[in-house]
Amino acid sequence: MRPRTLPTLALVLAAALAWSIWGPAPGTTRAQAEPPTAQAGDGALPADGEAVAYFAGGCFWCTEADFAKLPGVLDVRSGYMGGASANPTYAQVSRNDTGHREVVEVRYDPALVTYQQLLDAFWRLHDPSDAGGSFVDRGFSYTSAIYTVGEEQARLATASAAALDAAAKLPGPVATEITPAGPFWLAEAYHQDYGELNPIRYNFYRASSGRDRFIDRVWAGDTTVYAADTVDVPAWSRPIPSDAELRATLDPLAYRVVRQDATERAFSHPYDQLDDAGIYVDVISGEPLFSSLDKYDSGTGWPSFTRPIDPAYVVTRPDRKLFVVLTEARSRVGDAHLGHVFNDGPAPTGERWCINGVALRFVPVAEMEAEGYGAYLTAFEAAAR
């Protein structure tokens, strides 16, 4: 997770004041609150033709209020989803150890608003690239998620997330989890329609959280429909596997490198001495990272390159885990730890991108077209002339 801009002291003060400033309205206690009731996320449409969708976009007061403004949305309710326990309370969920998120249930008329339009609204009401929470609200219960109802919602949500990633619109890769909906547990009564019933407290919280400042900065004037058929999604693009899937499919060292920032031993990976023509792609996302045309033998024991194949697919950030500050390299879409960048490389860049071989997958020139990387063949054709 990239460092947040809000000072730590401000977070502490906000947490200390949170309950007194924007907790339940005076006179409302948890004992008096409406007990939660389960609603199955089984995809069944009500008899009157309504459809239902579930989204987690941080604080459900804000998510509820924003969805309620959309034409075609019939009702929005705040609740909890994702954990194993039944009838969770706000106090339990906010401890971030139940596996639940703050979620809104959106009931809508498909003839008036499409699921794709709900997705585009969802991206714009929070920061989908924040893997650690949402603005001042930190922890799992405030992280971004789309709980899909049926295969069509899953298809549209996955394609939309891929399109948004390909557009490089956000500060980092989309961190939104896309997973089938489970039981929806209605939140306590004082959470429902909170913005409407408690405008002073709600507006104070919202203004203080930084949500609207982010939305204005990132989304102002953007009317793009983030869908596979309206955004140029690369042919190589594929959904990002869950952490559980990565643990099951990657060898243990690769998982430790890409997800826990470990480093493979020098001279241990065959890519260090590989001279074949082709490109090196992210082992998680498949995004193109480096070309053999920019590879050289640095003598360090790790695959080394003078530059990325496309700067749009890599990000760098300070790494302070050691006694000196290094520059870490990560893939933008897959958010995989790749290695580090040093300023002791050869011309033309003077840079040495020192990369863990287990974080990469090599695609030979002969296979690039079939795997969706045909756009990068031009450089190899020019080098062969």
Short mmCIF file of C-alpha atoms in Angstrom, two decimals:
data_model
loop_
_atom_site.label_atom_id
_atom_site.label_comp_id
_atom_site.label_asym_id
_atom_site.label_seq_id
_atom_site.Cartn_x
_atom_site.Cartn_y
_atom_site.Cartn_z
CA MET A 1 0.00 0.00 0.00
CA ARG A 2 1.40 3.38 -0.90
CA PRO A 3 1.81 5.92 1.94
CA ARG A 4 -1.28 8.00 2.64
CA THR A 5 -1.05 11.77 2.68
CA LEU A 6 -3.06 12.29 5.89
CA PRO A 7 -0.68 12.71 8.85
CA THR A 8 -0.74 9.98 11.47
CA LEU A 9 -1.63 12.45 14.21
CA ALA A 10 -4.72 13.51 12.30
CA LEU A 11 -5.80 9.88 11.99
CA VAL A 12 -5.43 9.36 15.73
CA LEU A 13 -7.43 12.48 16.52
CA ALA A 14 -10.10 11.52 14.00
CA ALA A 15 -10.44 8.09 15.57
CA ALA A 16 -10.69 9.55 19.06
CA LEU A 17 -13.42 11.97 18.03
CA ALA A 18 -15.26 9.69 15.64
CA TRP A 19 -17.90 8.33 17.97
CA SER A 20 -18.66 11.61 19.67
CA ILE A 21 -18.87 13.55 16.41
CA TRP A 22 -20.57 11.23 13.96
CA GLY A 23 -21.72 8.18 15.89
CA PRO A 24 -25.40 7.40 16.47
CA ALA A 25 -27.67 10.34 16.98
CA PRO A 26 -28.19 11.31 20.62
CA GLY A 27 -30.67 9.03 22.33
CA THR A 28 -29.98 6.09 20.01
CA THR A 29 -28.19 3.13 21.58
CA ARG A 30 -27.18 -0.20 20.09
CA ALA A 31 -29.72 -1.89 22.34
CA GLN A 32 -32.44 0.22 20.69
CA ALA A 33 -31.11 -0.27 17.17
CA GLU A 34 -32.96 -2.49 14.75
CA PRO A 35 -31.48 -6.01 14.90
CA PRO A 36 -29.85 -7.03 11.61
CA THR A 37 -31.62 -9.50 9.35
CA ALA A 38 -30.03 -11.66 6.68
CA GLN A 39 -30.78 -11.18 3.01
CA ALA A 40 -29.42 -13.86 0.69
CA GLY A 41 -27.34 -12.66 -2.24
CA ASP A 42 -28.64 -15.47 -4.44
CA GLY A 43 -29.42 -13.48 -7.56
CA ALA A 44 -33.17 -13.97 -7.49
CA LEU A 45 -35.03 -11.00 -8.92
CA PRO A 46 -38.03 -9.73 -6.98
CA ALA A 47 -41.40 -10.29 -8.59
CA ASP A 48 -41.73 -6.65 -9.55
CA GLY A 49 -38.69 -6.83 -11.82
CA GLU A 50 -36.19 -5.09 -9.59
CA ALA A 51 -32.54 -6.14 -9.65
CA VAL A 52 -30.05 -6.09 -6.80
CA ALA A 53 -26.34 -5.33 -6.58
CA TYR A 54 -23.84 -5.17 -3.72
CA PHE A 55 -20.88 -2.82 -3.40
CA ALA A 56 -18.28 -2.00 -0.74
CA GLY A 57 -16.77 1.45 -1.20
CA GLY A 58 -15.51 2.33 2.26
CA CYS A 59 -17.86 4.06 4.69
CA PHE A 60 -21.35 2.86 3.83
CA TRP A 61 -22.89 6.21 4.77
CA CYS A 62 -21.14 7.78 1.78
CA THR A 63 -21.61 4.82 -0.57
CA GLU A 64 -25.32 4.68 0.26
CA ALA A 65 -25.81 8.43 -0.22
CA ASP A 66 -24.03 8.48 -3.60
CA PHE A 67 -25.89 5.50 -5.07
CA ALA A 68 -29.23 6.87 -3.83
CA LYS A 69 -28.78 9.89 -6.14
CA LEU A 70 -28.67 7.80 -9.33
CA PRO A 71 -31.80 7.79 -11.50
CA GLY A 72 -33.22 4.29 -11.64
CA VAL A 73 -31.98 3.32 -8.18
CA LEU A 74 -35.03 2.40 -6.11
CA ASP A 75 -33.55 1.79 -2.68
CA VAL A 76 -30.14 1.58 -0.98
CA ARG A 77 -29.52 -0.09 2.37
CA SER A 78 -26.35 -0.28 4.45
CA GLY A 79 -25.17 -3.59 5.82
CA TYR A 80 -22.38 -6.13 6.08
CA MET A 81 -21.17 -8.95 3.83
CA GLY A 82 -18.25 -11.30 3.44
CA GLY A 83 -17.67 -12.81 6.88
CA ALA A 84 -18.60 -16.23 8.20
CA SER A 85 -20.48 -15.17 11.33
CA ALA A 86 -24.20 -14.40 11.33
CA ASN A 87 -25.84 -11.18 12.50
CA PRO A 88 -22.65 -9.13 12.85
CA THR A 89 -22.85 -5.77 14.59
CA TYR A 90 -21.11 -2.55 13.69
CA ALA A 91 -18.90 -2.91 16.77
CA GLN A 92 -17.75 -6.35 15.63
CA VAL A 93 -17.22 -5.46 11.96
CA SER A 94 -15.34 -2.25 12.70
CA ARG A 95 -12.70 -4.25 14.59
CA ASN A 96 -11.68 -5.59 11.14
CA ASP A 97 -11.42 -9.19 12.30
CA THR A 98 -14.74 -10.74 11.24
CA GLY A 99 -14.14 -10.86 7.48
CA HIS A 100 -17.13 -8.59 6.82
CA ARG A 101 -17.05 -5.34 4.91
CA GLU A 102 -19.35 -2.35 5.11
CA VAL A 103 -21.57 -2.96 2.07
CA VAL A 104 -24.56 -1.35 0.43
CA GLU A 105 -27.41 -3.23 -1.18
CA VAL A 106 -28.60 -1.38 -4.28
CA ARG A 107 -32.04 -2.24 -5.60
CA TYR A 108 -32.61 -0.79 -9.05
CA ASP A 109 -34.81 -0.89 -12.12
CA PRO A 110 -32.76 -2.44 -14.98
CA ALA A 111 -34.97 -0.61 -17.49
CA LEU A 112 -33.81 2.73 -16.10
CA VAL A 113 -30.21 2.09 -15.02
CA THR A 114 -27.90 -0.73 -16.13
CA TYR A 115 -25.46 -2.68 -14.01
CA GLN A 116 -22.65 -1.18 -16.11
CA GLN A 117 -23.82 2.29 -15.12
CA LEU A 118 -23.77 1.22 -11.47
CA LEU A 119 -20.19 0.01 -11.94
CA ASP A 120 -19.11 3.32 -13.45
CA ALA A 121 -20.74 5.16 -10.55
CA PHE A 122 -19.03 2.83 -8.07
CA TRP A 123 -15.52 3.51 -9.41
CA ARG A 124 -16.13 7.24 -9.10
CA LEU A 125 -17.37 7.34 -5.50
CA HIS A 126 -14.15 6.17 -3.78
CA ASP A 127 -10.50 5.22 -4.38
CA PRO A 128 -10.55 1.66 -5.81
CA SER A 129 -6.73 1.53 -5.71
CA ASP A 130 -6.52 1.76 -1.90
CA ALA A 131 -5.92 -1.77 -0.60
CA GLY A 132 -5.79 -0.75 3.05
CA GLY A 133 -9.13 0.93 3.62
CA SER A 134 -10.87 4.04 2.40
CA PHE A 135 -9.58 7.53 3.12
CA VAL A 136 -9.49 8.05 6.93
CA ASP A 137 -11.21 4.69 7.54
CA ARG A 138 -8.53 2.01 7.67
CA GLY A 139 -8.76 -1.75 7.79
CA PHE A 140 -10.36 -4.63 5.89
CA SER A 141 -13.96 -3.69 6.65
CA TYR A 142 -13.50 -0.47 4.66
CA THR A 143 -11.76 -1.98 1.63
CA SER A 144 -13.21 -1.93 -1.88
CA ALA A 145 -15.22 -4.88 -3.20
CA ILE A 146 -17.92 -5.82 -5.68
CA TYR A 147 -20.12 -8.72 -4.56
CA THR A 148 -21.61 -10.08 -7.75
CA VAL A 149 -25.02 -11.69 -8.23
CA GLY A 150 -24.88 -14.17 -11.09
CA GLU A 151 -22.45 -14.78 -13.93
CA GLU A 152 -23.38 -11.67 -15.93
CA GLN A 153 -22.58 -9.29 -13.07
CA ALA A 154 -19.28 -11.13 -12.52
CA ARG A 155 -18.40 -10.83 -16.22
CA LEU A 156 -19.24 -7.13 -16.39
CA ALA A 157 -17.46 -6.29 -13.12
CA THR A 158 -14.28 -8.15 -14.11
CA ALA A 159 -14.20 -6.52 -17.55
CA SER A 160 -14.85 -3.08 -16.06
CA ALA A 161 -12.03 -3.43 -13.54
CA ALA A 162 -9.65 -4.54 -16.30
CA ALA A 163 -10.67 -1.56 -18.44
CA LEU A 164 -10.12 0.85 -15.57
CA ASP A 165 -6.69 -0.66 -14.92
CA ALA A 166 -5.75 -0.41 -18.60
CA ALA A 167 -6.67 3.29 -18.58
CA ALA A 168 -4.08 3.95 -15.82
CA LYS A 169 -6.53 6.40 -14.30
CA LEU A 170 -5.88 5.75 -10.62
CA PRO A 171 -2.84 6.29 -8.37
CA GLY A 172 -2.21 2.53 -8.51
CA PRO A 173 -3.73 -0.76 -9.67
CA VAL A 174 -7.36 -1.51 -8.93
CA ALA A 175 -7.47 -3.23 -5.53
CA THR A 176 -11.20 -4.01 -5.62
CA GLU A 177 -12.03 -7.62 -4.82
CA ILE A 178 -14.66 -9.13 -7.11
CA THR A 179 -16.37 -12.12 -5.52
CA PRO A 180 -19.83 -13.77 -5.45
CA ALA A 181 -22.34 -12.25 -3.05
CA GLY A 182 -23.15 -14.06 0.17
CA PRO A 183 -25.61 -13.27 2.95
CA PHE A 184 -26.28 -9.56 3.38
CA TRP A 185 -26.76 -8.52 7.00
CA LEU A 186 -28.70 -5.30 7.45
CA ALA A 187 -26.82 -2.74 9.53
CA GLU A 188 -28.29 -1.14 12.64
CA ALA A 189 -31.16 1.28 12.12
CA TYR A 190 -29.12 4.37 12.94
CA HIS A 191 -26.85 3.65 9.94
CA GLN A 192 -29.69 3.68 7.41
CA ASP A 193 -30.13 6.94 5.45
CA TYR A 194 -27.51 8.45 7.72
CA GLY A 195 -26.59 11.31 5.41
CA GLU A 196 -30.21 12.34 5.00
CA LEU A 197 -31.15 12.08 8.68
CA ASN A 198 -27.92 13.48 10.15
CA PRO A 199 -26.77 16.08 7.59
CA ILE A 200 -24.48 18.08 9.91
CA ARG A 201 -22.57 15.09 11.22
CA TYR A 202 -22.50 13.41 7.82
CA ASN A 203 -21.25 16.45 5.94
CA PHE A 204 -18.59 17.10 8.58
CA TYR A 205 -17.36 13.51 8.32
CA ARG A 206 -17.41 13.49 4.53
CA ALA A 207 -15.56 16.80 4.20
CA SER A 208 -12.95 15.69 6.74
CA SER A 209 -12.35 12.26 5.20
CA GLY A 210 -10.78 13.50 1.96
CA ARG A 211 -13.22 11.54 -0.20
CA ASP A 212 -14.60 14.48 -2.15
CA ARG A 213 -11.17 16.01 -2.69
CA PHE A 214 -9.99 12.74 -4.23
CA ILE A 215 -13.08 12.43 -6.42
CA ASP A 216 -12.72 15.99 -7.70
CA ARG A 217 -9.01 15.57 -8.41
CA VAL A 218 -9.17 12.19 -10.16
CA TRP A 219 -12.59 12.07 -11.77
CA ALA A 220 -13.46 15.64 -12.74
CA GLY A 221 -14.69 15.70 -16.34
CA ASP A 222 -14.25 11.95 -16.88
CA THR A 223 -17.29 10.38 -18.60
CA THR A 224 -15.59 7.20 -19.83
CA VAL A 225 -17.56 3.97 -19.65
CA TYR A 226 -15.06 1.47 -18.26
CA ALA A 227 -16.09 -1.68 -20.06
CA ALA A 228 -14.29 -4.16 -22.30
CA ASP A 229 -16.15 -3.02 -25.42
CA THR A 230 -15.59 0.72 -24.89
CA VAL A 231 -12.02 0.85 -23.61
CA ASP A 232 -9.06 -0.63 -25.44
CA VAL A 233 -8.32 -3.50 -23.07
CA PRO A 234 -5.08 -5.25 -24.10
CA ALA A 235 -5.45 -8.77 -25.43
CA TRP A 236 -3.09 -10.08 -22.76
CA SER A 237 -5.18 -8.66 -19.90
CA ARG A 238 -6.66 -11.14 -17.45
CA PRO A 239 -8.27 -10.93 -13.99
CA ILE A 240 -5.93 -10.65 -11.03
CA PRO A 241 -6.06 -13.89 -9.00
CA SER A 242 -7.03 -13.74 -5.36
CA ASP A 243 -4.37 -14.16 -2.71
CA ALA A 244 -5.58 -17.71 -2.08
CA GLU A 245 -5.27 -18.53 -5.78
CA LEU A 246 -1.75 -17.12 -5.91
CA ARG A 247 -0.70 -19.19 -2.91
CA ALA A 248 -2.04 -22.29 -4.66
CA THR A 249 -0.57 -21.63 -8.13
CA LEU A 250 2.80 -19.95 -7.49
CA ASP A 251 5.72 -21.80 -5.99
CA PRO A 252 6.42 -20.67 -2.41
CA LEU A 253 9.44 -18.54 -3.31
CA ALA A 254 7.58 -16.73 -6.09
CA TYR A 255 4.71 -15.98 -3.73
CA ARG A 256 7.09 -14.63 -1.06
CA VAL A 257 8.77 -12.40 -3.64
CA VAL A 258 5.72 -10.91 -5.35
CA ARG A 259 3.46 -10.60 -2.31
CA GLN A 260 5.82 -10.42 0.68
CA ASP A 261 8.69 -8.45 -0.94
CA ALA A 262 11.26 -11.22 -0.54
CA THR A 263 14.36 -11.54 -2.74
CA GLU A 264 15.57 -14.67 -4.54
CA ARG A 265 19.19 -15.73 -4.17
CA ALA A 266 21.67 -14.27 -6.66
CA PHE A 267 22.51 -16.53 -9.64
CA SER A 268 19.60 -18.83 -8.74
CA HIS A 269 17.23 -18.13 -11.62
CA PRO A 270 17.81 -19.13 -15.27
CA TYR A 271 16.53 -15.78 -16.55
CA ASP A 272 19.77 -14.21 -15.30
CA GLN A 273 21.67 -15.79 -18.21
CA LEU A 274 18.81 -16.13 -20.72
CA ASP A 275 19.72 -14.53 -24.07
CA ASP A 276 16.64 -15.49 -26.13
CA ALA A 277 14.63 -12.76 -27.89
CA GLY A 278 11.30 -11.96 -26.32
CA ILE A 279 9.63 -10.07 -23.51
CA TYR A 280 9.28 -10.60 -19.78
CA VAL A 281 5.78 -10.23 -18.37
CA ASP A 282 4.35 -10.05 -14.87
CA VAL A 283 3.80 -13.53 -13.44
CA ILE A 284 0.51 -12.39 -11.85
CA SER A 285 -1.16 -10.10 -14.38
CA GLY A 286 0.67 -10.79 -17.63
CA GLU A 287 1.38 -7.09 -18.15
CA PRO A 288 4.49 -6.50 -20.32
CA LEU A 289 7.41 -5.33 -18.20
CA PHE A 290 10.79 -5.76 -19.89
CA SER A 291 12.29 -6.65 -23.28
CA SER A 292 15.30 -8.78 -24.11
CA LEU A 293 16.42 -5.83 -26.24
CA ASP A 294 17.05 -3.89 -23.01
CA LYS A 295 18.55 -6.81 -21.06
CA TYR A 296 22.24 -7.02 -20.16
CA ASP A 297 24.55 -9.06 -17.95
CA SER A 298 25.12 -6.90 -14.88
CA GLY A 299 27.17 -9.56 -13.10
CA THR A 300 24.97 -9.25 -10.03
CA GLY A 301 23.17 -12.57 -10.45
CA TRP A 302 19.71 -11.17 -11.16
CA PRO A 303 18.04 -10.43 -14.52
CA SER A 304 18.92 -6.81 -15.28
CA PHE A 305 17.43 -4.32 -17.74
CA THR A 306 18.17 -0.71 -18.67
CA ARG A 307 14.48 0.24 -18.72
CA PRO A 308 10.91 -1.14 -18.70
CA ILE A 309 9.26 -2.00 -21.99
CA ASP A 310 6.42 0.42 -21.17
CA PRO A 311 6.63 2.85 -18.21
CA ALA A 312 2.83 2.67 -17.83
CA TYR A 313 3.11 -0.81 -16.35
CA VAL A 314 5.69 -0.23 -13.63
CA VAL A 315 5.71 1.97 -10.55
CA THR A 316 8.56 2.89 -8.25
CA ARG A 317 8.51 3.91 -4.62
CA PRO A 318 10.97 4.38 -1.75
CA ASP A 319 11.97 1.19 0.08
CA ARG A 320 13.11 1.91 3.64
CA LYS A 321 13.28 -1.67 4.92
CA LEU A 322 17.09 -1.63 4.99
CA PHE A 323 19.58 0.85 6.41
CA VAL A 324 19.60 2.82 3.14
CA VAL A 325 16.66 4.04 1.07
CA LEU A 326 16.31 2.02 -2.13
CA THR A 327 13.96 2.45 -5.07
CA GLU A 328 11.54 -0.44 -5.29
CA ALA A 329 10.00 -1.51 -8.61
CA ARG A 330 6.48 -2.98 -8.69
CA SER A 331 4.12 -3.94 -11.49
CA ARG A 332 1.26 -1.47 -11.74
CA VAL A 333 -1.63 -3.84 -12.46
CA GLY A 334 -0.48 -6.94 -10.61
CA ASP A 335 1.10 -4.91 -7.78
CA ALA A 336 3.89 -7.50 -7.64
CA HIS A 337 7.21 -6.73 -6.00
CA LEU A 338 9.70 -6.98 -8.88
CA GLY A 339 13.03 -5.78 -7.47
CA HIS A 340 14.90 -2.48 -7.29
CA VAL A 341 16.23 0.26 -9.56
CA PHE A 342 19.82 1.51 -9.31
CA ASN A 343 21.68 4.32 -11.08
CA ASP A 344 24.75 2.28 -12.04
CA GLY A 345 23.54 0.86 -15.34
CA PRO A 346 24.85 1.30 -18.88
CA ALA A 347 23.71 3.69 -21.61
CA PRO A 348 21.30 4.84 -22.78
CA THR A 349 19.50 5.23 -19.43
CA GLY A 350 22.23 4.70 -16.84
CA GLU A 351 19.72 2.62 -14.89
CA ARG A 352 19.87 -0.97 -13.66
CA TRP A 353 16.49 -2.55 -13.13
CA CYS A 354 17.51 -5.47 -10.95
CA ILE A 355 14.58 -7.90 -11.06
CA ASN A 356 13.69 -11.19 -9.40
CA GLY A 357 13.34 -13.90 -12.04
CA VAL A 358 10.45 -15.58 -10.20
CA ALA A 359 8.39 -12.39 -10.61
CA LEU A 360 8.60 -12.73 -14.40
CA ARG A 361 7.40 -15.02 -17.16
CA PHE A 362 9.32 -15.08 -20.46
CA VAL A 363 7.37 -14.94 -23.74
CA PRO A 364 9.53 -15.76 -26.81
CA VAL A 365 9.18 -13.63 -29.93
CA ALA A 366 7.56 -16.54 -31.79
CA GLU A 367 4.74 -16.66 -29.22
CA MET A 368 4.16 -12.97 -28.62
CA GLU A 369 1.45 -12.51 -31.26
CA ALA A 370 -0.56 -15.51 -30.07
CA GLU A 371 -0.40 -14.36 -26.43
CA GLY A 372 -1.60 -10.83 -27.22
CA TYR A 373 1.73 -8.99 -27.25
CA GLY A 374 1.89 -8.37 -31.01
CA ALA A 375 2.14 -4.60 -30.50
CA TYR A 376 5.66 -5.09 -29.15
CA LEU A 377 6.98 -7.01 -32.16
CA THR A 378 7.83 -3.84 -34.07
CA ALA A 379 10.90 -3.19 -31.89
CA PHE A 380 12.27 -6.67 -32.62
CA GLU A 381 11.63 -6.27 -36.34
CA ALA A 382 13.48 -2.95 -36.33
CA ALA A 383 16.40 -4.45 -34.39
CA ALA A 384 16.69 -7.24 -36.96
CA ARG A 385 17.13 -4.88 -39.90
#
